Coordinates of C-alpha atoms in Angstrom, one line a residue:
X11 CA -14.0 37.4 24.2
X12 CA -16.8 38.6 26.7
X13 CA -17.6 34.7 27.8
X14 CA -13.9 34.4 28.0
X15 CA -13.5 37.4 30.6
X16 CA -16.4 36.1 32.7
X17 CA -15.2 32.2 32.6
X18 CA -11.2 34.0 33.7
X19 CA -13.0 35.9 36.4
X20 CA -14.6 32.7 37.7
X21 CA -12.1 30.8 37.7
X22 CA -10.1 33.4 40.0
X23 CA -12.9 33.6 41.9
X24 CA -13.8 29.9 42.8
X25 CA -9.9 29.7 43.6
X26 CA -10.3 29.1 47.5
X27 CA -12.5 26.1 48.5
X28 CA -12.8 24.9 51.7
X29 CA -14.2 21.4 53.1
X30 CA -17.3 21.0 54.9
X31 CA -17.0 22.5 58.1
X32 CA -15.7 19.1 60.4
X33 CA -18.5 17.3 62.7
X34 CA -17.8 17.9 66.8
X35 CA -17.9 15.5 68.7
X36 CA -17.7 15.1 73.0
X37 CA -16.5 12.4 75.7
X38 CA -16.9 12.8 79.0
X39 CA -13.2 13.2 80.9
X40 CA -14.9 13.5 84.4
X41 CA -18.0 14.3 86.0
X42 CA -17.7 17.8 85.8
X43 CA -16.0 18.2 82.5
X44 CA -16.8 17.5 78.6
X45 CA -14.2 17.7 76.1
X46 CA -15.0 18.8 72.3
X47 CA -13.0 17.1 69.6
X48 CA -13.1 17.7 66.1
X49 CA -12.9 15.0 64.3
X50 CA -11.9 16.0 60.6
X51 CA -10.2 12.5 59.4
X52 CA -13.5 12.2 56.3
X53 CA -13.3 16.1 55.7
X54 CA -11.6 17.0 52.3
X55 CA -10.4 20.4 50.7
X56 CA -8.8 20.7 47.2
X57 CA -7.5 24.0 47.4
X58 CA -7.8 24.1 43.0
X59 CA -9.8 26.1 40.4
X60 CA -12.9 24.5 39.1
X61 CA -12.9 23.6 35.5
X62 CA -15.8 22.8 33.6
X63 CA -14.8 19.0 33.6
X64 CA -15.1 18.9 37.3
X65 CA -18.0 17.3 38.8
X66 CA -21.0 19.6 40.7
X67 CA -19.8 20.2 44.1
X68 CA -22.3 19.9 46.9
X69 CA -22.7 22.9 49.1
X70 CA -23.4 21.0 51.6
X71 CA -19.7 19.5 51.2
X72 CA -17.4 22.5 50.1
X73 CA -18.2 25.9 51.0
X74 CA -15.9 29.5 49.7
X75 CA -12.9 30.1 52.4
X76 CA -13.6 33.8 53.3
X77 CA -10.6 33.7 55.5
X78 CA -8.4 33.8 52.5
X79 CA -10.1 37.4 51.0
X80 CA -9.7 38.3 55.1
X81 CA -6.1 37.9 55.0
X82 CA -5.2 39.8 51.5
X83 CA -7.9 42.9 52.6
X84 CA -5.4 43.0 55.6
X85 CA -1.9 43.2 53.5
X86 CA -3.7 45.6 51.0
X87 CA -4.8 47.6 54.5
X88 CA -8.4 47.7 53.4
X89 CA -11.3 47.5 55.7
X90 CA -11.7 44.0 57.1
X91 CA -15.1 44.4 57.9
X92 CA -15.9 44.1 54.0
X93 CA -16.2 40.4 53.0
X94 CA -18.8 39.0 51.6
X95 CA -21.9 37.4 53.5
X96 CA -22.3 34.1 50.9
X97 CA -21.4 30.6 51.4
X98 CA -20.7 31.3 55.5
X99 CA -19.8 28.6 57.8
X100 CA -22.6 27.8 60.0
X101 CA -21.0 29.0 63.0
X102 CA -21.2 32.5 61.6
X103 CA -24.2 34.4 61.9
X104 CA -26.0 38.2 61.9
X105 CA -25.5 38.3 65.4
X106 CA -22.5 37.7 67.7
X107 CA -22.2 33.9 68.9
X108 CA -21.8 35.5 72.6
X109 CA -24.6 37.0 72.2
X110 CA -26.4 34.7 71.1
X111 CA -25.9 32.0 74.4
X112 CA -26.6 35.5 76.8
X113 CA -23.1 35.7 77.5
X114 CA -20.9 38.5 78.4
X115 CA -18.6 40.2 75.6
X116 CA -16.0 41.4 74.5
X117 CA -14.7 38.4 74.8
X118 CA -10.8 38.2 76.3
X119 CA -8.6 37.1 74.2
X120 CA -5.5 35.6 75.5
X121 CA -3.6 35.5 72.5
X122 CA -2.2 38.1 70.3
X123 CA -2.5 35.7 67.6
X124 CA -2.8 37.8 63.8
X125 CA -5.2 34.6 62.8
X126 CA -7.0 34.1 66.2
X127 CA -8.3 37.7 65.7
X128 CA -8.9 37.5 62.0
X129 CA -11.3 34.5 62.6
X130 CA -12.6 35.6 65.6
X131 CA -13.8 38.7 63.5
X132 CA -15.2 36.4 60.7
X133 CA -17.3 35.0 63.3
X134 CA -18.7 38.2 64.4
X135 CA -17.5 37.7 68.1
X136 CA -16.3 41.2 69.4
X137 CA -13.1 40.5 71.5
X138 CA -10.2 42.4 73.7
X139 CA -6.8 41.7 73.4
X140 CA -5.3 41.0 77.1
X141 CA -2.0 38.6 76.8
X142 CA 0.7 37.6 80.1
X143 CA 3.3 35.5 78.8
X144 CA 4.2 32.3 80.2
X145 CA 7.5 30.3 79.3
X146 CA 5.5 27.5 77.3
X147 CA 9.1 25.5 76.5
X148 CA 9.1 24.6 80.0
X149 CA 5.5 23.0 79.8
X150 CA 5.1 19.4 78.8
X151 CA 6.9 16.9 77.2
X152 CA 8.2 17.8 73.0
X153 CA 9.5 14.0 73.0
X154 CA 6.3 12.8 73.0
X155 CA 4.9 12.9 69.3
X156 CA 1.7 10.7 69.6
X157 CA 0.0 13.0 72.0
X158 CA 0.2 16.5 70.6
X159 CA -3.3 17.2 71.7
X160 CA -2.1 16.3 75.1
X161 CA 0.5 19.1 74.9
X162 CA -1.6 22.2 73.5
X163 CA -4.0 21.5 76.2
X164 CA -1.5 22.0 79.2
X165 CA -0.4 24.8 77.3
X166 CA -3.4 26.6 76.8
X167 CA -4.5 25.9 80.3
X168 CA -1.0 27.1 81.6
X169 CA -1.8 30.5 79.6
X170 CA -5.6 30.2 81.4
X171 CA -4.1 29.6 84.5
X172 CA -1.4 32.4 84.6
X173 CA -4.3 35.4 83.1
X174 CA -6.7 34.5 85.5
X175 CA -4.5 34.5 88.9
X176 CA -3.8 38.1 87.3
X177 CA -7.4 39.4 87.0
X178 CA -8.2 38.0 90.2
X179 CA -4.8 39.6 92.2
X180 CA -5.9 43.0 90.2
X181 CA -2.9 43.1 87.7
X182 CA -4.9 43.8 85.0
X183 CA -7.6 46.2 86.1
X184 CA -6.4 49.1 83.8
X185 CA -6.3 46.5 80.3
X186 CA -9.6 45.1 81.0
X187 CA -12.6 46.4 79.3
X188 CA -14.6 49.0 81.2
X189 CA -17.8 46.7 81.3
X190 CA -18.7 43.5 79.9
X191 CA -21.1 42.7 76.9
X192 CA -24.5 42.8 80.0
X193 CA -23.6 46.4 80.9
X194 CA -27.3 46.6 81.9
X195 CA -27.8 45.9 85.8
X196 CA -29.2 42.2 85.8
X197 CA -30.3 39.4 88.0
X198 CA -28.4 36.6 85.9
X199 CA -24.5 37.2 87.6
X200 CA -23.6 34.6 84.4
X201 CA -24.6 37.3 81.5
X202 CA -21.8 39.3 83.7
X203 CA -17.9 39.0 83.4
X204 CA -16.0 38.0 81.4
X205 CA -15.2 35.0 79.0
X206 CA -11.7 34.3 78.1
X207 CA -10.2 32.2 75.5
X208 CA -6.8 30.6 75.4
X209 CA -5.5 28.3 73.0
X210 CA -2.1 26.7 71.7
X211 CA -1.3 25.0 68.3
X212 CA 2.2 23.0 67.5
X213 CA 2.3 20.8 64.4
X214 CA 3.3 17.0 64.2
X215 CA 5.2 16.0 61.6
X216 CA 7.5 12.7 60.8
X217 CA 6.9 11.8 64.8
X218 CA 8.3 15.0 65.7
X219 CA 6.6 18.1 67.4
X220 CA 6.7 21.4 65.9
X221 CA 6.0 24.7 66.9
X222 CA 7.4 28.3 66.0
X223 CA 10.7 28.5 64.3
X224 CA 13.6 29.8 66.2
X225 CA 15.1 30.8 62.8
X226 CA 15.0 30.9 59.1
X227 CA 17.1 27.8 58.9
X228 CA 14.7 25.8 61.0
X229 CA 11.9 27.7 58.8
X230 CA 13.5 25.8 55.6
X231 CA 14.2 22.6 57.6
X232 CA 10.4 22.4 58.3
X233 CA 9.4 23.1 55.0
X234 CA 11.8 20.5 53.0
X235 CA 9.8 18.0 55.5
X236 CA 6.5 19.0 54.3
X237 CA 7.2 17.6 50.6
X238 CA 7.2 14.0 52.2
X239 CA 5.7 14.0 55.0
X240 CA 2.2 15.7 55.5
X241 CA 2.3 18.1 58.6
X242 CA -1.1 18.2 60.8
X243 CA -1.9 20.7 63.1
X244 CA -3.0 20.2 66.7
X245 CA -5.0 22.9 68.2
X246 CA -7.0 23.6 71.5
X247 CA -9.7 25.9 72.7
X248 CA -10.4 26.7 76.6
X249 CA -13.1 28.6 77.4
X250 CA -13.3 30.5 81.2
X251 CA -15.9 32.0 82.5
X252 CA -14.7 34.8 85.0
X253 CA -15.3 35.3 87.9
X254 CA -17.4 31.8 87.9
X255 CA -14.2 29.8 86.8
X256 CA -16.2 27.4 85.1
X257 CA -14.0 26.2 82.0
X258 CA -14.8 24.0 79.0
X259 CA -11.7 22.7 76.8
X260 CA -11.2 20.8 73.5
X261 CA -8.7 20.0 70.8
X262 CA -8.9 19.3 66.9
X263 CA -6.7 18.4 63.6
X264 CA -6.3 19.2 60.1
X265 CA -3.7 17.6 57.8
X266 CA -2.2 19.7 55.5
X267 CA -0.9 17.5 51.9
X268 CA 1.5 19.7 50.0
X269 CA 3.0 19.0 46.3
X270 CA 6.6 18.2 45.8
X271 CA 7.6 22.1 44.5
X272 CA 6.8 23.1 48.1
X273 CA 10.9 22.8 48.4
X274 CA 12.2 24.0 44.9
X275 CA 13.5 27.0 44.3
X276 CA 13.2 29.0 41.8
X277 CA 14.8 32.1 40.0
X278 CA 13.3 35.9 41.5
X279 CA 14.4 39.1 40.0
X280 CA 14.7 42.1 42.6
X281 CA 15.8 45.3 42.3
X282 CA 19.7 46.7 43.2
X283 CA 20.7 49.9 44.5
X284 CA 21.5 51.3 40.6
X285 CA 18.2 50.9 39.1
X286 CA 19.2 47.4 37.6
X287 CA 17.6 43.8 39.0
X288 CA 19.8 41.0 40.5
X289 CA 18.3 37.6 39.6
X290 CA 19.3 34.4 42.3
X291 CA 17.6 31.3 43.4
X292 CA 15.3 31.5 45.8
X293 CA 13.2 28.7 48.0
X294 CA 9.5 29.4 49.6
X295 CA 10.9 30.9 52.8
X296 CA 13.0 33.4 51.2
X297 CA 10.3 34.2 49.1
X298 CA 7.8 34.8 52.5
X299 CA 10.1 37.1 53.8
X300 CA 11.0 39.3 50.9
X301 CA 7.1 40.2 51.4
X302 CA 7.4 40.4 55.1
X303 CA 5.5 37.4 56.1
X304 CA 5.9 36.7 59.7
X305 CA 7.1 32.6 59.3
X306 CA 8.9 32.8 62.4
X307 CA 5.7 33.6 64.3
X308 CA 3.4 30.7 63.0
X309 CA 3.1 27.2 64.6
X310 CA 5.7 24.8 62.5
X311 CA 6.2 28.2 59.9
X312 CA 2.7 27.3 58.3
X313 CA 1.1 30.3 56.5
X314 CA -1.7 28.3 54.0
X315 CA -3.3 31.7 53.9
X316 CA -0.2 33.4 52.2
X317 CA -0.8 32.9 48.3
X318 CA 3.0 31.8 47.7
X319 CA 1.8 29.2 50.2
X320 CA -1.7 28.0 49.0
X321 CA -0.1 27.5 45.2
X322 CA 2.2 24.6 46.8
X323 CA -1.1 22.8 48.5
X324 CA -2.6 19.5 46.9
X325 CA -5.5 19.2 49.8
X326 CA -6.2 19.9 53.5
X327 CA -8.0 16.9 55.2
X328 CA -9.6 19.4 57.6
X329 CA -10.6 23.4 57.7
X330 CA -8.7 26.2 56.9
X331 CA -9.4 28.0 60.1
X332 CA -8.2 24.9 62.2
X333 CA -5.1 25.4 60.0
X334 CA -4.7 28.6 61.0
X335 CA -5.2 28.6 64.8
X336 CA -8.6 28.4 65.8
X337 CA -11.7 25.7 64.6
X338 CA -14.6 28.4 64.1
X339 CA -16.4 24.9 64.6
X340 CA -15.1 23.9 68.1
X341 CA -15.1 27.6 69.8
X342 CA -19.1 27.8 68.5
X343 CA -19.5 23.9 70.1
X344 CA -17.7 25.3 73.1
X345 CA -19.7 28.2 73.9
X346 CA -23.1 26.3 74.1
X347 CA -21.2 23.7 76.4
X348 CA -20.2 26.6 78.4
X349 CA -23.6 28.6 78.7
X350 CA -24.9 24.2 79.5
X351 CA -22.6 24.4 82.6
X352 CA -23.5 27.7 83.6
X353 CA -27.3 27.2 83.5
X354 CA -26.6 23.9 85.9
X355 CA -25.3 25.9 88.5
X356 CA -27.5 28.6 88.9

């Protein structure tokens, strides 16, 4: 009975495995300028419990998501600070990656993203929320399904564009932090300021281009696509130093594979008004938002952090945080390209 406890207990607890964090790779788009790409087509994640008939697994190859124990400490409103230390992607480390490259912090965050920050706390990079909306309908052309990266880019560097011209015309003075990470007087004006981070994410899926759902019914279109037709999301990353204006930019993928009963439904009690329980069919949407799960707010209504969600995945070609919004991978390969062109033009 006692083995049979422990072997239950890790079976739960080996639940969430995620691929090897994706290699980063860069091309030079002009002379000034070098773009980070993840490239994530040989990375794979079975998102299934380990048996004993499974082969060894590598660490080197699949490492424990922590994102996922992020998320639930969040919904149980517990301390998010508490996760555990073990198995952490490379980019994450005792001290802050800012930090590390002698560059200002908190970093601004342009995004009021719920998974930006969670991952951006994962990594240990201490942050300030300052978002200006911009129409992003209006930017770029949604016809155009074989350049998605194309489109999060001019996004994301719309969003840069707009926050900046703010700061600089003193429109945000009062929602700024009252100093940056150097608070101590120094001779290096680049370990001053501020870094800010903008991003965008749509999902491409059966040549189309996908991003938030204007409605449930879209929400449930999306999802009956998903059964055939694998989505991929298509982030990007730019980094601005401020007041320098020195930027660095970069896109990556992951591909999402989910099993057919992504779009069954399936019969769900809940409770009525006289203390009895009304039992109707419901799909994966209306399950989402019987819990409150904010669908309509996530790129292409992708939650794979939800656990009504991850139950209907077969295997992410890709990582989990690149899923969700922001490649830990590509912001840690853009911060050392940034602190590169800083050093050059001292």
């Amino acid at each position: 009975m006692k083995f049979h406890r422990v072997a239950t207990f890790i079976h739960i607890a080996c639940f969430n495995i995620a691929a090897a964090y994706p290699q980063v790779t860069t091309h030079q788009v002009s002379p000034f300028l070098r773009v980070a790409t993840v490239s994530s087509s040989s990375s794979l994640c079975r998102l299934s419990a380990s048996t004993a008939s499974s082969p060894p697994t590598s660490p080197s190859k699949r490492q424990f998501s922590t994102l996922h124990r992020f998320s639930t400490r969040i919904q149980m409103g517990k301390d998010i600070t508490d996760y555990s230390l073990n198995n952490r992607n490379p980019a994450d480390t005792n001290e802050n990656p800012l930090s590390q490259h002698s560059l200002p912090f908190p970093l601004i965050l342009g995004s009021a993203s719920f998974t930006r920050k969670l991952i951006l706390r994962e990594m240990q990079i201490p942050f300030h929320i300052l978002v200006r909306p911009i129409d992003e309908k209006t930017i770029g052309d949604r016809s155009n399904s074989e350049r998605p990266d194309h489109l999060v880019l001019m996004v994301a560097r719309a969003k840069m564009d707009h926050l900046v011209d703010m700061i600089s015309r003193g429109e945000c003075d009062e929602d700024l932090p009252t100093t940056s990470a150097s608070s101590t007087p120094t001779d290096n004006s680049h370990e001053q300021g501020w870094v800010i981070l903008t991003g965008d994410q749509v999902i491409s899926c059966a040549n189309q281009i996908l991003e938030k759902p204007t409605s449930i019914e879209e929400a449930k279109r999306f999802i009956q696509m998903y059964a055939t037709n694998p989505p991929s999301t298509v982030g990007s990353v730019i980094l601005t130093h401020y007041p320098s204006g020195i930027t660095v930019e970069g896109t990556d993928r992951a591909t999402i594979y989910f099993k057919e009963t992504v779009c069954e439904t399936i019969p769900v009690a809940t409770p009525v008004p006289d203390g009895a329980t009304l039992t109707k069919e419901m799909d994966l949407v209306d399950r989402l938002l019987q819990e409150d799960a904010p669908i309509l707010s996530c790129a292409g209504g992708l939650m794979i952090e939800h656990p009504l969600v991850r139950e209907h995945i077969d295997r992410i070609d890709g990582t989990e945080d690149s899923v969700m919004g922001l490649s830990k991978a590509l912001v840690i390969k853009l911060l050392g390209e940034l602190k590169t062109k800083l050093n050059q033009t001292k």
